[in-house]
PDB file of C-alpha atoms in Angstrom:
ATOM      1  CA  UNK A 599     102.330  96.689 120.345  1.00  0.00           C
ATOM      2  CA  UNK A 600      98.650  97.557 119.134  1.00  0.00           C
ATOM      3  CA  UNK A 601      97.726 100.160 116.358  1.00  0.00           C
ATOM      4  CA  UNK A 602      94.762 101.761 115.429  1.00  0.00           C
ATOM      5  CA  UNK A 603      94.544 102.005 111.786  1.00  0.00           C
ATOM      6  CA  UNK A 604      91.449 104.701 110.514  1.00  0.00           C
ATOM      7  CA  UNK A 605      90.650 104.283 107.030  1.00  0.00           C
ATOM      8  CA  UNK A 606      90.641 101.272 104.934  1.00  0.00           C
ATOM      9  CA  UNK A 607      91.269 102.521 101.087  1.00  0.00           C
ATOM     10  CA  UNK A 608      94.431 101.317 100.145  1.00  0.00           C
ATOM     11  CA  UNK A 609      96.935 102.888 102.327  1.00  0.00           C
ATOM     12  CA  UNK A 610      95.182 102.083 105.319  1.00  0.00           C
ATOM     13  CA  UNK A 611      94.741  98.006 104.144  1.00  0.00           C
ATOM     14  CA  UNK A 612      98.096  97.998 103.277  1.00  0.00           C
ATOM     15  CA  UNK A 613      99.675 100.225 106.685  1.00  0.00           C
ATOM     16  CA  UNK A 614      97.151  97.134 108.175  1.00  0.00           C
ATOM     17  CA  UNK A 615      99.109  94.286 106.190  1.00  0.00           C
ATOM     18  CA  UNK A 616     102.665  95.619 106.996  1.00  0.00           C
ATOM     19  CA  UNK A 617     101.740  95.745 111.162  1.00  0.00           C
ATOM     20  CA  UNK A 618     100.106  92.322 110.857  1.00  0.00           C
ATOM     21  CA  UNK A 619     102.077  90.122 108.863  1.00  0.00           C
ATOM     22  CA  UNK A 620     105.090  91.779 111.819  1.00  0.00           C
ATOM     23  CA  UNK A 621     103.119  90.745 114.506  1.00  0.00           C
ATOM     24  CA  UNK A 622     101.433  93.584 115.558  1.00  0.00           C
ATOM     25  CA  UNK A 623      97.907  93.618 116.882  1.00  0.00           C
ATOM     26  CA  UNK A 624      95.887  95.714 114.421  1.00  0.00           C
ATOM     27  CA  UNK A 625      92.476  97.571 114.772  1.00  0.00           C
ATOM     28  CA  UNK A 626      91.157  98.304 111.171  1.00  0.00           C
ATOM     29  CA  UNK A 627      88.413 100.950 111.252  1.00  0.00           C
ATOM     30  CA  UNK A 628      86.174 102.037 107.963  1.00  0.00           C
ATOM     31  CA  UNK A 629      83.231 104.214 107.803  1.00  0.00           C
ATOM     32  CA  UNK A 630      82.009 102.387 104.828  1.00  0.00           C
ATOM     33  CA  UNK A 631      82.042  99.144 103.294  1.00  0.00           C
ATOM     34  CA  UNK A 632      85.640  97.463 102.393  1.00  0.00           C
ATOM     35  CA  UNK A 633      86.205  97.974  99.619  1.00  0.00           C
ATOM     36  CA  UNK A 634      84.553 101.234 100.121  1.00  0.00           C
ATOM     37  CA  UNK A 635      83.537 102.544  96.587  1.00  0.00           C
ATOM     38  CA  UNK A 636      83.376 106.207  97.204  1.00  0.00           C
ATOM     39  CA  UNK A 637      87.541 106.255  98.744  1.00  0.00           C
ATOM     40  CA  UNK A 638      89.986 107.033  96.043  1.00  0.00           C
ATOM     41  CA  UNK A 639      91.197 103.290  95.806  1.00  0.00           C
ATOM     42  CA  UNK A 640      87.598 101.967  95.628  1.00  0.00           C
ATOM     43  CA  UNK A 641      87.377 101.968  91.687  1.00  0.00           C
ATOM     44  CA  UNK A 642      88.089  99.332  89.570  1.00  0.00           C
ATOM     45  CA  UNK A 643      91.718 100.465  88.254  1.00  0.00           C
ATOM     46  CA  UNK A 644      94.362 102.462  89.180  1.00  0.00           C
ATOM     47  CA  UNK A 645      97.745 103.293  86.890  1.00  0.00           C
ATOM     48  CA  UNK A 646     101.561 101.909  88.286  1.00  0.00           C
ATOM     49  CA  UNK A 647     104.207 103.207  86.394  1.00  0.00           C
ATOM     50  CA  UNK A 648     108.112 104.143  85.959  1.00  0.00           C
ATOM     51  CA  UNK A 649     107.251 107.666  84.869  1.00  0.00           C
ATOM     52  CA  UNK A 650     106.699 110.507  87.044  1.00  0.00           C
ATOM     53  CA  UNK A 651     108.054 113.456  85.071  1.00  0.00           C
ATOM     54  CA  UNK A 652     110.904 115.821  87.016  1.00  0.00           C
ATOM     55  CA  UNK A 653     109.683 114.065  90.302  1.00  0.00           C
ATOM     56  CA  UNK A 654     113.147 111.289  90.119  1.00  0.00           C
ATOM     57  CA  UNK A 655     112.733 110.292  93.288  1.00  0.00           C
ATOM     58  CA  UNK A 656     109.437 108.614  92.812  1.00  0.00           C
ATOM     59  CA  UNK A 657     110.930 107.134  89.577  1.00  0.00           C
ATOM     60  CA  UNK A 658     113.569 105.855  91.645  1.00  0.00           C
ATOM     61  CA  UNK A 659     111.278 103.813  94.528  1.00  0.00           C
ATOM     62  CA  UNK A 660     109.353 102.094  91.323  1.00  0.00           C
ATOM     63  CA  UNK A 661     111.768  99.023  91.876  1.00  0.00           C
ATOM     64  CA  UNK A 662     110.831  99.161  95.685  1.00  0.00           C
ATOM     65  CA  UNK A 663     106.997  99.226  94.838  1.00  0.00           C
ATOM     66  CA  UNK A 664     107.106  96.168  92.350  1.00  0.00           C
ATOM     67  CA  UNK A 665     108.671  94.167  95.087  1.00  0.00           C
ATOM     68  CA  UNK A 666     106.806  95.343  98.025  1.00  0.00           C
ATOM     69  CA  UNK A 667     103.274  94.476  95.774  1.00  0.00           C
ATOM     70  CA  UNK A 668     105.380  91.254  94.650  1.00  0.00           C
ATOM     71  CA  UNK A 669     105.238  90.198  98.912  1.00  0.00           C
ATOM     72  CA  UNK A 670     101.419  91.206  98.811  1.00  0.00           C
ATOM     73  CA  UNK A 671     100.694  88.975  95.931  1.00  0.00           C
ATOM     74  CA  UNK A 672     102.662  86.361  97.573  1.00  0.00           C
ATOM     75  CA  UNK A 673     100.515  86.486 100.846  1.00  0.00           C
ATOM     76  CA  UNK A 674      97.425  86.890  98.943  1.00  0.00           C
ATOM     77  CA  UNK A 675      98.183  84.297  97.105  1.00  0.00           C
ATOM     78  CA  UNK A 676      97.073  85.909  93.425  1.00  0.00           C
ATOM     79  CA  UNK A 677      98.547  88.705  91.104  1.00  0.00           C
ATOM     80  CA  UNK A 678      96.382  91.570  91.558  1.00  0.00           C
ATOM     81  CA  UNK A 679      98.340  93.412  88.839  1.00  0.00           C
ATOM     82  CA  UNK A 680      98.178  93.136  84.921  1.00  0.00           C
ATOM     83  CA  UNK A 681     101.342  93.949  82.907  1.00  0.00           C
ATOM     84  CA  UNK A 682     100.520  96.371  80.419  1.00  0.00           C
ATOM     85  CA  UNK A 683     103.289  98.664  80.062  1.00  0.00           C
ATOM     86  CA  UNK A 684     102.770 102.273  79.821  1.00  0.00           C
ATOM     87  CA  UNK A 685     102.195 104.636  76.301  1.00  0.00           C
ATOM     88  CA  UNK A 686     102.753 108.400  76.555  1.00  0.00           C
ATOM     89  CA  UNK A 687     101.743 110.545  73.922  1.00  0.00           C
ATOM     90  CA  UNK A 688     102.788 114.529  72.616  1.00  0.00           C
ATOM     91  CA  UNK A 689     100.742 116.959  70.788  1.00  0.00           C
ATOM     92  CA  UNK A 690     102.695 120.005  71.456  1.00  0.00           C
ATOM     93  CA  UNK A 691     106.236 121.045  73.282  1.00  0.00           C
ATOM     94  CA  UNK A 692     105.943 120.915  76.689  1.00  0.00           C
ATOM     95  CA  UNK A 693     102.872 118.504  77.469  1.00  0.00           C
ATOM     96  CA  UNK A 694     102.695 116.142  79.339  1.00  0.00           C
ATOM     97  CA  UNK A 695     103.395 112.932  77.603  1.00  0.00           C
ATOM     98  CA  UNK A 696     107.087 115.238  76.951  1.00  0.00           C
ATOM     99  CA  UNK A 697     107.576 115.846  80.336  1.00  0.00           C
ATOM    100  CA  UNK A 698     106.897 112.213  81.302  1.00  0.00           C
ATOM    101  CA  UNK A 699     109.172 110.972  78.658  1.00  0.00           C
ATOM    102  CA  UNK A 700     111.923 113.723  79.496  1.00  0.00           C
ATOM    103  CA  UNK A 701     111.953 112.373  83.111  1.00  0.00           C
ATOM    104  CA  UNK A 702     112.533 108.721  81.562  1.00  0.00           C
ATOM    105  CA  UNK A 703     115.580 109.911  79.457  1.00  0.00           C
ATOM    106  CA  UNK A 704     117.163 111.695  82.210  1.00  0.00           C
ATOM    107  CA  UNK A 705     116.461 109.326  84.602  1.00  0.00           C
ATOM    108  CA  UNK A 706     118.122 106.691  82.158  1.00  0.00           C
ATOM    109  CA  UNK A 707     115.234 104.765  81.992  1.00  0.00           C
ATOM    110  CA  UNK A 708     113.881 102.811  79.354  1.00  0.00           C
ATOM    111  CA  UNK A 709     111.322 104.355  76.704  1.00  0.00           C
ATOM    112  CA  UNK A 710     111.004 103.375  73.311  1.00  0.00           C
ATOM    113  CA  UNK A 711     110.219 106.290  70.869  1.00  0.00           C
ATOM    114  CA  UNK A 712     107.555 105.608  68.066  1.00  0.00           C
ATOM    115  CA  UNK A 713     106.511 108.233  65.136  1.00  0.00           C
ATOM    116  CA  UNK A 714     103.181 108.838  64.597  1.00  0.00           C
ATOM    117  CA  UNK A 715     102.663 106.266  62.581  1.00  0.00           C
ATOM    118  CA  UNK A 716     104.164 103.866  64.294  1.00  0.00           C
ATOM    119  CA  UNK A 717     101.617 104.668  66.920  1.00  0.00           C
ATOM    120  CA  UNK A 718      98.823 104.550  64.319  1.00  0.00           C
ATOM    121  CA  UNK A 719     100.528 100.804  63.971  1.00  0.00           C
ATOM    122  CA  UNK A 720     100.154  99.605  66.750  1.00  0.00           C
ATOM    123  CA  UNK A 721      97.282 101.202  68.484  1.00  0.00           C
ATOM    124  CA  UNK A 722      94.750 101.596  65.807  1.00  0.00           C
ATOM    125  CA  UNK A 723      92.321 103.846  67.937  1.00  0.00           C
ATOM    126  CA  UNK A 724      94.886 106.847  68.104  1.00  0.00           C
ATOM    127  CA  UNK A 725      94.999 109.217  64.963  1.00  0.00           C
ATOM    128  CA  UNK A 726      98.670 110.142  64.062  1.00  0.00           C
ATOM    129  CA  UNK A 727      97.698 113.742  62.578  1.00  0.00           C
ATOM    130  CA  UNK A 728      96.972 114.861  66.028  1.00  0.00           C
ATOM    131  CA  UNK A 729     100.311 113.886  68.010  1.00  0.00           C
ATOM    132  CA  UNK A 730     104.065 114.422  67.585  1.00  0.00           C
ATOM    133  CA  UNK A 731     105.625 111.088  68.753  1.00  0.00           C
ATOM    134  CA  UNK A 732     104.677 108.559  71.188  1.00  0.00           C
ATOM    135  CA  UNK A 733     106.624 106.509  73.305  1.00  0.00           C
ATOM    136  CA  UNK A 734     106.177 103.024  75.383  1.00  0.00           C
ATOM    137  CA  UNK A 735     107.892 101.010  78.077  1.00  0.00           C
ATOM    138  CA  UNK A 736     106.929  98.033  79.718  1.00  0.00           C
ATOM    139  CA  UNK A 737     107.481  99.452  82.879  1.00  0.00           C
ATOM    140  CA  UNK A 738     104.300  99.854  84.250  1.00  0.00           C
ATOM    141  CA  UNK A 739     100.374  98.509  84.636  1.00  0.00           C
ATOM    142  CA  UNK A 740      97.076  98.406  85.756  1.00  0.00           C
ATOM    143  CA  UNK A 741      96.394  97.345  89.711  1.00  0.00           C
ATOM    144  CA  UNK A 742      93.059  95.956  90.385  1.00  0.00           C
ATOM    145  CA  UNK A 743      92.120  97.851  93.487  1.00  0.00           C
ATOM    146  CA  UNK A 744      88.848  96.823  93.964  1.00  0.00           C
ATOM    147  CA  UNK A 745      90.633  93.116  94.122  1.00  0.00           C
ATOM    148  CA  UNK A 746      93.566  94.058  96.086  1.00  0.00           C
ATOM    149  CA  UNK A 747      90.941  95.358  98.920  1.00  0.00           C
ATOM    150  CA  UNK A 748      89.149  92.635  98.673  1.00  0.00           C
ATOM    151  CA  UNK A 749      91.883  90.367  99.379  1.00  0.00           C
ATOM    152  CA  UNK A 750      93.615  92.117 101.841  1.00  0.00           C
ATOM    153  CA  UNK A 751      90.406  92.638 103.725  1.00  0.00           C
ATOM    154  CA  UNK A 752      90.220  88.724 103.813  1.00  0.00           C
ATOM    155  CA  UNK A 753      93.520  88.342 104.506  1.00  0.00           C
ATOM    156  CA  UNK A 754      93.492  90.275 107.456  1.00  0.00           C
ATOM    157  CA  UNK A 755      90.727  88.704 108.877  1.00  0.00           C
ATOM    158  CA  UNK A 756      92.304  85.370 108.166  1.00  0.00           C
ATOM    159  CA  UNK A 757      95.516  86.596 110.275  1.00  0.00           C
ATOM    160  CA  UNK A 758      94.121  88.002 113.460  1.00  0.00           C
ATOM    161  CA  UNK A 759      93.424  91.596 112.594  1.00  0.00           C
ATOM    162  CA  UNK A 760      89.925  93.533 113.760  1.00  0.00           C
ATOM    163  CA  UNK A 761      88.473  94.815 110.791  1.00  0.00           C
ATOM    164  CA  UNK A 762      85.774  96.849 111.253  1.00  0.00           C
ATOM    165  CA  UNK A 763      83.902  98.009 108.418  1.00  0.00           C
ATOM    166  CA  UNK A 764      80.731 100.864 108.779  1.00  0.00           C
ATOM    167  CA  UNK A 765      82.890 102.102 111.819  1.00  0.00           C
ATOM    168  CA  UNK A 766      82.732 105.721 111.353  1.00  0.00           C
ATOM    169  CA  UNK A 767      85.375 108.050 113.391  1.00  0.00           C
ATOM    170  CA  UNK A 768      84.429 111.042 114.818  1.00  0.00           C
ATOM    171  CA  UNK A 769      87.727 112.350 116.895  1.00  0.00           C
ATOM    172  CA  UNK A 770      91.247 111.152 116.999  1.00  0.00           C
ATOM    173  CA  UNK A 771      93.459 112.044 119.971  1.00  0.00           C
ATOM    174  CA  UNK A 772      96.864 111.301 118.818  1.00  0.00           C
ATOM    175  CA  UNK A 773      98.530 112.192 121.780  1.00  0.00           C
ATOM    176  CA  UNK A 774      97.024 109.391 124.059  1.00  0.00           C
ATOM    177  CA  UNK A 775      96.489 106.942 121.345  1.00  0.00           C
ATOM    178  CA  UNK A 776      92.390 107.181 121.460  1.00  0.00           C
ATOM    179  CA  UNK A 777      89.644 107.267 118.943  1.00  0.00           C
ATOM    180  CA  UNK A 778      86.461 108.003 119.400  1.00  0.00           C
ATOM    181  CA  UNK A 779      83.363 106.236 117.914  1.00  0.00           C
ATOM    182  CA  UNK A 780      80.404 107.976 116.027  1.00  0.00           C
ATOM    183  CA  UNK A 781      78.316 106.044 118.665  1.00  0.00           C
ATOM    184  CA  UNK A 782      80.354 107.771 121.073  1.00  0.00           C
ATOM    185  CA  UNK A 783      82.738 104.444 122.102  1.00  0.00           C
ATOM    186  CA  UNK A 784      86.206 105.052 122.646  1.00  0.00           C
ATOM    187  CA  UNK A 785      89.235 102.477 121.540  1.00  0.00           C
ATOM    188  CA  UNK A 786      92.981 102.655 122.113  1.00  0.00           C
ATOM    189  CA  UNK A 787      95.944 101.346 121.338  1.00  0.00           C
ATOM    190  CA  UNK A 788     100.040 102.310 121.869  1.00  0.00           C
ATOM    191  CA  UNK A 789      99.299 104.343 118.539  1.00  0.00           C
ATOM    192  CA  UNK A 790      97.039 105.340 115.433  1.00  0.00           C
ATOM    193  CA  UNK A 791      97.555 105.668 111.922  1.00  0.00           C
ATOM    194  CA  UNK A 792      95.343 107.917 110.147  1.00  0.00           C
ATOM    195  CA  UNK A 793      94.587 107.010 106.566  1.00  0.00           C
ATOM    196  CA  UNK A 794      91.504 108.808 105.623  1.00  0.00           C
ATOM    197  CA  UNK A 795      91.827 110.445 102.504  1.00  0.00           C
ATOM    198  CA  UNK A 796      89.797 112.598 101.429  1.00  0.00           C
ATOM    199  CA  UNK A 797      87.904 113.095 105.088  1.00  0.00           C
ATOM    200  CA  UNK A 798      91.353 113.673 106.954  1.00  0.00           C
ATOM    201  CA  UNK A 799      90.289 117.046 107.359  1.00  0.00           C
ATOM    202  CA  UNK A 800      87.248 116.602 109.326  1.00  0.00           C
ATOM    203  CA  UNK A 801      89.256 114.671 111.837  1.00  0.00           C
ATOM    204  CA  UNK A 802      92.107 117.362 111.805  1.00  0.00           C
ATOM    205  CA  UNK A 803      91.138 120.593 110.404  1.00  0.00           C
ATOM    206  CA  UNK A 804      93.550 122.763 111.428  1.00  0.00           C
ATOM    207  CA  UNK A 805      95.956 120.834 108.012  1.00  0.00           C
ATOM    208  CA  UNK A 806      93.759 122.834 105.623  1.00  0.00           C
ATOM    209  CA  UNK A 807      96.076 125.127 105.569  1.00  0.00           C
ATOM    210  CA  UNK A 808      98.439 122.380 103.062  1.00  0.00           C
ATOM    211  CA  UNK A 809      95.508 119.530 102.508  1.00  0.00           C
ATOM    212  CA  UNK A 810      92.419 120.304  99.732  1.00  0.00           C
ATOM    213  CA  UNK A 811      90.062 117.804  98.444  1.00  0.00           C
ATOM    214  CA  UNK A 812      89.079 118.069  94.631  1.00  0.00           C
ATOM    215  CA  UNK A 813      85.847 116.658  93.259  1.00  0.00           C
ATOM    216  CA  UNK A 814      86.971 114.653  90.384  1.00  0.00           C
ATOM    217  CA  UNK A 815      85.141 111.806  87.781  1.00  0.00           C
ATOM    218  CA  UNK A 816      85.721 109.104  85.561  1.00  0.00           C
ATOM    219  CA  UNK A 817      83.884 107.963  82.386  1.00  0.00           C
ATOM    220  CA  UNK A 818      83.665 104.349  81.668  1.00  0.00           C
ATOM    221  CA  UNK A 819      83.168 103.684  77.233  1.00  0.00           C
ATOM    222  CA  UNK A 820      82.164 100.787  75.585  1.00  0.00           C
ATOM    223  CA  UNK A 821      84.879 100.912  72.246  1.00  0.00           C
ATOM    224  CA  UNK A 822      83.587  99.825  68.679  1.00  0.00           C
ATOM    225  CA  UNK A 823      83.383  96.512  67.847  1.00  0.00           C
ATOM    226  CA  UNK A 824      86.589  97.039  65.312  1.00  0.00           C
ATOM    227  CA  UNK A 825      88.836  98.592  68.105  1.00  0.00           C
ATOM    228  CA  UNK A 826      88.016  96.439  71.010  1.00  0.00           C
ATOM    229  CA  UNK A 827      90.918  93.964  70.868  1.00  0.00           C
ATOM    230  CA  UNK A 828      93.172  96.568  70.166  1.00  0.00           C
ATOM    231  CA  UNK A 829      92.014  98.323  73.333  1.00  0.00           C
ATOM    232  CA  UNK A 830      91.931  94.917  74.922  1.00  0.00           C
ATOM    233  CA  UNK A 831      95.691  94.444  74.631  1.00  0.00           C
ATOM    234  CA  UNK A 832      96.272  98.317  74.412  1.00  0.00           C
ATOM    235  CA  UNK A 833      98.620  99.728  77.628  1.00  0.00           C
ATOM    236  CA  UNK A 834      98.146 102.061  80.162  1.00  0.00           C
ATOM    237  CA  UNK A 835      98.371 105.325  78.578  1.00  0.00           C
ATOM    238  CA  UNK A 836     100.041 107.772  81.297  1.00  0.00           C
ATOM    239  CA  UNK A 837      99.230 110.845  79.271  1.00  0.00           C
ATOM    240  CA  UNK A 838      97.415 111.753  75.675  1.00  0.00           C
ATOM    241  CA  UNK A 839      99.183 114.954  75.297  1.00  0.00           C
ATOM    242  CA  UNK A 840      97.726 118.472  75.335  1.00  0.00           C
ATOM    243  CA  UNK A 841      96.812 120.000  78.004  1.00  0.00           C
ATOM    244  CA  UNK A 842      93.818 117.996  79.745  1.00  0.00           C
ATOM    245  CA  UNK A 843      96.652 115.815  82.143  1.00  0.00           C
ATOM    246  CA  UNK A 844      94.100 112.842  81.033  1.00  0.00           C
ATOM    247  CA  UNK A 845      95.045 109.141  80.986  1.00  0.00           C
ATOM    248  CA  UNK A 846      93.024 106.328  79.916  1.00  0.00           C
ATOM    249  CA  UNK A 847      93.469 102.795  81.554  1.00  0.00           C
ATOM    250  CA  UNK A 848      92.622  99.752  78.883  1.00  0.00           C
ATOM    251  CA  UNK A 849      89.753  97.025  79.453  1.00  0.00           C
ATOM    252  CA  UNK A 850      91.582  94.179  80.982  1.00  0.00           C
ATOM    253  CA  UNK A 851      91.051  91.359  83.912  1.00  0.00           C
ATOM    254  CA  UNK A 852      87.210  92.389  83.374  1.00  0.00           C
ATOM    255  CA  UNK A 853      87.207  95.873  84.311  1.00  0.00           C
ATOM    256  CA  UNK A 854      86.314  98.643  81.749  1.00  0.00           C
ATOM    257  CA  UNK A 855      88.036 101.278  79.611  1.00  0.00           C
ATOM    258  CA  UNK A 856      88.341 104.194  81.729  1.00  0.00           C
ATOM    259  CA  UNK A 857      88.932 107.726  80.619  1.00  0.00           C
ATOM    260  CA  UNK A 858      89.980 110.449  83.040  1.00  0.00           C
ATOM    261  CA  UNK A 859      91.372 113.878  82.923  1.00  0.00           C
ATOM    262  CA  UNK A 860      93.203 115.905  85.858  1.00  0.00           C
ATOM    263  CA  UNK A 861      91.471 119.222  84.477  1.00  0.00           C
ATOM    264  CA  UNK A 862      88.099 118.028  85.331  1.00  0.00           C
ATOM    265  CA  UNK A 863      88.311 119.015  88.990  1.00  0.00           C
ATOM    266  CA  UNK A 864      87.247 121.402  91.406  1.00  0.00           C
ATOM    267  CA  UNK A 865      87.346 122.168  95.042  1.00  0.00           C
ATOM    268  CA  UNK A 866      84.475 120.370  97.209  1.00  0.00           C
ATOM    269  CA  UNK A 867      84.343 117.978 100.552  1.00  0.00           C
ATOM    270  CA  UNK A 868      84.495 114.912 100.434  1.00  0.00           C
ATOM    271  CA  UNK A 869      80.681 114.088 100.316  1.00  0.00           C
ATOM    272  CA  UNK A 870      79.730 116.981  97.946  1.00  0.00           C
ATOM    273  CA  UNK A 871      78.416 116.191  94.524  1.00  0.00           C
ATOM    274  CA  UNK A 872      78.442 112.938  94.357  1.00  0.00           C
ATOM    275  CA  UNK A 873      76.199 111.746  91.351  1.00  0.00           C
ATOM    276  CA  UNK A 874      77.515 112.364  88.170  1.00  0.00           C
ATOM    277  CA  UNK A 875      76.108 115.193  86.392  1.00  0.00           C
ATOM    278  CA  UNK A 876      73.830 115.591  83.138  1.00  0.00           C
ATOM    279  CA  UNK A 877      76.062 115.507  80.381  1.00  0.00           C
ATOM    280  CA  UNK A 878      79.502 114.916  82.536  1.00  0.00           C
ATOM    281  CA  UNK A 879      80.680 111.522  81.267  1.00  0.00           C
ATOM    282  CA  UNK A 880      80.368 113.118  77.175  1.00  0.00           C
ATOM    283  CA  UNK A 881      82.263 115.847  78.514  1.00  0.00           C
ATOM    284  CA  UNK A 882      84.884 113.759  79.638  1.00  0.00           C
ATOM    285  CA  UNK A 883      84.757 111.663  76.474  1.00  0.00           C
ATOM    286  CA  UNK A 884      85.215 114.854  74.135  1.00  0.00           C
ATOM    287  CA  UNK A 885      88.031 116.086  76.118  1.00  0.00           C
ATOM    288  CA  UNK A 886      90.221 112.909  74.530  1.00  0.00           C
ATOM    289  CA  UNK A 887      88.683 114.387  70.913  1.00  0.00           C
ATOM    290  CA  UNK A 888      91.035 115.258  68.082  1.00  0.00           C
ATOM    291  CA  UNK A 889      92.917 118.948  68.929  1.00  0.00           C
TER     292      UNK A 889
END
């Protein structure tokens, strides 16, 4: 069997990893550079955790994911992954760190509830006055995807694969199994997997009527000198409360602290408004700002 893969952020590496290490011959395209910083995997850090809020079944295929990454690390031959656990956080009924935590009790997971100032405790760099409760569990971490492309990339490679980086697509023809170069060369295989992302939709525009790209960012901060072990050794934290949908992954394994909210977002392709703009990273900063 042979399998075009198009794409190679994480799904497509790891839809790559699955065919090869089963003996399937495996044609890895990628328009860009692997990793590829501008896909959604091609940052430094990404968020694995037990909590998903009222969505149980992803709750329940957690257990699956930790040992399907556990076979990656074994093939790669290094942990890509660093334990941190998870903190959620409440600042008024019905946020999100509540509805993450209700999902956890109903789901009969575990979660261990802290006070304010038992948050205050622990993670110096959170003010109590501004949340309700917080809560932790262990279950959960920070992936190093710019590693884990890396080393799949090298890995596949290393076990027979084509990889094929700067390899734009232009058209896919899933019927016959073809795709079709930017320089106009056609490939095929028995099938293709298409793992785009964000530019599915030029390839197949008639899904826009269920697939929209957002234009999102990231800030990176550098914490004061008298909070940056405790952010060093702080967790993942899945959700600060309020109503931003922000989480903030900690400064470990050499990356940075990373700040993010899910309100910061608004419709554009893929290549639109790229460059961060004057003033954007403060505005993300202030959005994590006492209520």
């Amino acid at each position: 069997m042979s399998v075009i893969v198009v794409g190679a952020g994480i799904s497509g590496l790891s839809t790559a990893w699955a065919l090869t290490r089963r003996g399937v011959a495996v044609t890895l395209l990628e328009q860009g550079a692997i990793p590829n910083p501008l896909s959604a995997s091609g940052d430094q850090h990404r968020i694995i955790r037990r909590a998903y809020g009222g969505q149980g079944g992803y709750q329940r295929r957690i257990g699956d994911a930790y040992a399907a990454w556990d076979e990656m690390w074994s093939d790669l031959g290094q942990k890509h992954l660093v334990d941190t656990g998870f903190m959620l956080l409440s600042q008024e009924p019905g946020d999100g760190g509540e509805i993450y935590r209700n999902g956890l009790v109903e789901g009969g997971y575990p979660i261990e509830d802290l006070s304010p100032a038992d948050v205050a405790e622990r993670f110096p760099f959170v003010d109590p006055a501004t949340i309700r409760y917080g809560g932790v569990s262990a279950e959960g971490g920070v992936l190093l995807c710019q590693k884990i492309a890396a080393g799949l990339r090298d890995w596949l490679v290393a076990n027979g694969a084509d990889v094929r980086a700067n390899t734009a697509v232009s058209k896919v023809d899933a019927a016959v199994g073809s795709v079709t170069l930017m320089d106009g060369a056609e490939l095929n295989a028995d099938h293709v997997v298409v793992t785009a992302g964000a530019w599915t939709l030029g390839l197949f525009p008639k899904l826009d009527i269920s697939l929209t790209t957002y234009r999102t960012a990231v800030v990176y901060l550098t914490p004061p000198v008298d909070l940056q072990s405790a952010w060093e050794h702080a967790p993942t934290i899945l959700d600060p409360g309020g109503k931003i949908d922000g989480y903030v992954l900690p400064p470990v394994a050499g990356t940075g602290l990373k700040f993010g909210a899910g309100t910061h977002r608004y419709k554009a392709a893929p290549n639109q408004d790229r460059a961060a703009k004057p003033g954007e990273g403060e505005q993300l900063r202030d959005y994590f700002s006492p209520p």
